[in-house]
């Protein structure tokens, strides 16, 4: 499958908090270019789900001005996916 068959590209911000580490964030695309798998789906399948873990993902466009380099990272607005028992 080529990238021309994938959905339009939108940026996603992923916020994560694990025990004893400041919350962090990063910006990702909304799908895997090789497989066209949704980043939201991939996060649901691969994120840690232990006590104290929380991962949230939201559209970057719903979080204008968000600073992914801030430590600790701020929580997201309009979260699309929340994974982990501490969310």
PDB file of C-alpha atoms in Angstrom:
ATOM      1  CA  UNK A   1       0.000   0.000   0.000  1.00  0.00           C
ATOM      2  CA  UNK A   2       1.437   3.396  -0.903  1.00  0.00           C
ATOM      3  CA  UNK A   3       1.029   6.596   1.074  1.00  0.00           C
ATOM      4  CA  UNK A   4      -1.351   7.938  -1.582  1.00  0.00           C
ATOM      5  CA  UNK A   5      -3.879   5.354  -0.331  1.00  0.00           C
ATOM      6  CA  UNK A   6      -3.599   6.533   3.274  1.00  0.00           C
ATOM      7  CA  UNK A   7      -5.867   9.121   4.877  1.00  0.00           C
ATOM      8  CA  UNK A   8      -4.838  12.789   4.830  1.00  0.00           C
ATOM      9  CA  UNK A   9      -2.036  13.653   7.205  1.00  0.00           C
ATOM     10  CA  UNK A  10      -2.917  15.365  10.473  1.00  0.00           C
ATOM     11  CA  UNK A  11      -0.636  15.809  13.446  1.00  0.00           C
ATOM     12  CA  UNK A  12      -1.368  14.171  16.775  1.00  0.00           C
ATOM     13  CA  UNK A  13       0.062  15.155  20.152  1.00  0.00           C
ATOM     14  CA  UNK A  14       0.760  12.292  22.536  1.00  0.00           C
ATOM     15  CA  UNK A  15       1.052  13.072  26.257  1.00  0.00           C
ATOM     16  CA  UNK A  16       2.382  10.409  28.628  1.00  0.00           C
ATOM     17  CA  UNK A  17       2.880  10.037  32.366  1.00  0.00           C
ATOM     18  CA  UNK A  18       4.544   7.086  34.046  1.00  0.00           C
ATOM     19  CA  UNK A  19       5.474   6.762  37.728  1.00  0.00           C
ATOM     20  CA  UNK A  20       8.515   8.729  38.943  1.00  0.00           C
ATOM     21  CA  UNK A  21       9.053  10.545  35.604  1.00  0.00           C
ATOM     22  CA  UNK A  22       7.807  14.035  34.632  1.00  0.00           C
ATOM     23  CA  UNK A  23       5.006  14.013  32.058  1.00  0.00           C
ATOM     24  CA  UNK A  24       6.252  14.299  28.484  1.00  0.00           C
ATOM     25  CA  UNK A  25       4.779  14.865  25.044  1.00  0.00           C
ATOM     26  CA  UNK A  26       5.598  14.393  21.395  1.00  0.00           C
ATOM     27  CA  UNK A  27       4.001  15.126  18.054  1.00  0.00           C
ATOM     28  CA  UNK A  28       3.283  12.309  15.600  1.00  0.00           C
ATOM     29  CA  UNK A  29       1.504  11.864  12.278  1.00  0.00           C
ATOM     30  CA  UNK A  30      -1.955  10.313  12.296  1.00  0.00           C
ATOM     31  CA  UNK A  31      -1.002   7.070  10.543  1.00  0.00           C
ATOM     32  CA  UNK A  32       1.863   4.716   9.738  1.00  0.00           C
ATOM     33  CA  UNK A  33       2.908   5.591   6.172  1.00  0.00           C
ATOM     34  CA  UNK A  34       3.885   1.982   5.392  1.00  0.00           C
ATOM     35  CA  UNK A  35       0.668   0.328   6.598  1.00  0.00           C
ATOM     36  CA  UNK A  36      -1.851   3.208   6.855  1.00  0.00           C
ATOM     37  CA  UNK A  37      -2.668   1.998  10.384  1.00  0.00           C
ATOM     38  CA  UNK A  38      -4.152   4.753  12.537  1.00  0.00           C
ATOM     39  CA  UNK A  39      -1.785   6.157  15.154  1.00  0.00           C
ATOM     40  CA  UNK A  40      -4.665   6.124  17.660  1.00  0.00           C
ATOM     41  CA  UNK A  41      -5.172   2.383  17.043  1.00  0.00           C
ATOM     42  CA  UNK A  42      -1.419   1.716  17.251  1.00  0.00           C
ATOM     43  CA  UNK A  43      -1.205   3.581  20.572  1.00  0.00           C
ATOM     44  CA  UNK A  44      -4.094   1.541  21.992  1.00  0.00           C
ATOM     45  CA  UNK A  45      -2.264  -1.679  21.054  1.00  0.00           C
ATOM     46  CA  UNK A  46       1.257  -0.734  22.205  1.00  0.00           C
ATOM     47  CA  UNK A  47       0.971   1.619  25.186  1.00  0.00           C
ATOM     48  CA  UNK A  48       1.822   0.491  28.729  1.00  0.00           C
ATOM     49  CA  UNK A  49      -1.186  -0.224  30.897  1.00  0.00           C
ATOM     50  CA  UNK A  50       0.411  -0.758  34.314  1.00  0.00           C
ATOM     51  CA  UNK A  51      -0.547   1.017  37.541  1.00  0.00           C
ATOM     52  CA  UNK A  52       0.465   4.676  37.336  1.00  0.00           C
ATOM     53  CA  UNK A  53       0.557   4.802  33.521  1.00  0.00           C
ATOM     54  CA  UNK A  54      -1.478   7.273  31.487  1.00  0.00           C
ATOM     55  CA  UNK A  55      -1.184   8.108  27.809  1.00  0.00           C
ATOM     56  CA  UNK A  56      -3.471  10.592  26.068  1.00  0.00           C
ATOM     57  CA  UNK A  57      -3.563  11.521  22.394  1.00  0.00           C
ATOM     58  CA  UNK A  58      -5.341  14.414  20.720  1.00  0.00           C
ATOM     59  CA  UNK A  59      -5.341  16.265  17.418  1.00  0.00           C
ATOM     60  CA  UNK A  60      -2.686  18.987  17.372  1.00  0.00           C
ATOM     61  CA  UNK A  61      -5.248  21.306  15.773  1.00  0.00           C
ATOM     62  CA  UNK A  62      -7.380  20.968  18.942  1.00  0.00           C
ATOM     63  CA  UNK A  63      -4.375  22.087  21.039  1.00  0.00           C
ATOM     64  CA  UNK A  64      -3.069  25.260  19.337  1.00  0.00           C
ATOM     65  CA  UNK A  65       0.169  26.594  20.804  1.00  0.00           C
ATOM     66  CA  UNK A  66       0.870  23.365  22.720  1.00  0.00           C
ATOM     67  CA  UNK A  67       4.548  23.067  23.687  1.00  0.00           C
ATOM     68  CA  UNK A  68       5.689  19.443  23.282  1.00  0.00           C
ATOM     69  CA  UNK A  69       9.109  20.397  24.714  1.00  0.00           C
ATOM     70  CA  UNK A  70       7.789  21.633  28.092  1.00  0.00           C
ATOM     71  CA  UNK A  71       8.743  19.649  31.209  1.00  0.00           C
ATOM     72  CA  UNK A  72       6.494  18.577  32.675  1.00  0.00           C
ATOM     73  CA  UNK A  73       4.207  18.584  29.650  1.00  0.00           C
ATOM     74  CA  UNK A  74       0.726  20.047  30.050  1.00  0.00           C
ATOM     75  CA  UNK A  75      -2.362  17.837  29.726  1.00  0.00           C
ATOM     76  CA  UNK A  76      -4.157  17.882  26.387  1.00  0.00           C
ATOM     77  CA  UNK A  77      -7.542  19.299  25.425  1.00  0.00           C
ATOM     78  CA  UNK A  78     -10.135  17.336  23.445  1.00  0.00           C
ATOM     79  CA  UNK A  79      -8.464  13.970  24.040  1.00  0.00           C
ATOM     80  CA  UNK A  80      -9.320  11.328  21.419  1.00  0.00           C
ATOM     81  CA  UNK A  81      -7.681   8.353  23.175  1.00  0.00           C
ATOM     82  CA  UNK A  82      -6.833   7.798  26.857  1.00  0.00           C
ATOM     83  CA  UNK A  83      -4.949   4.635  27.781  1.00  0.00           C
ATOM     84  CA  UNK A  84      -3.882   3.389  31.195  1.00  0.00           C
ATOM     85  CA  UNK A  85      -5.367   3.116  34.648  1.00  0.00           C
ATOM     86  CA  UNK A  86      -4.160   6.542  35.803  1.00  0.00           C
ATOM     87  CA  UNK A  87      -5.986   8.573  33.143  1.00  0.00           C
TER      88      UNK A  87
END
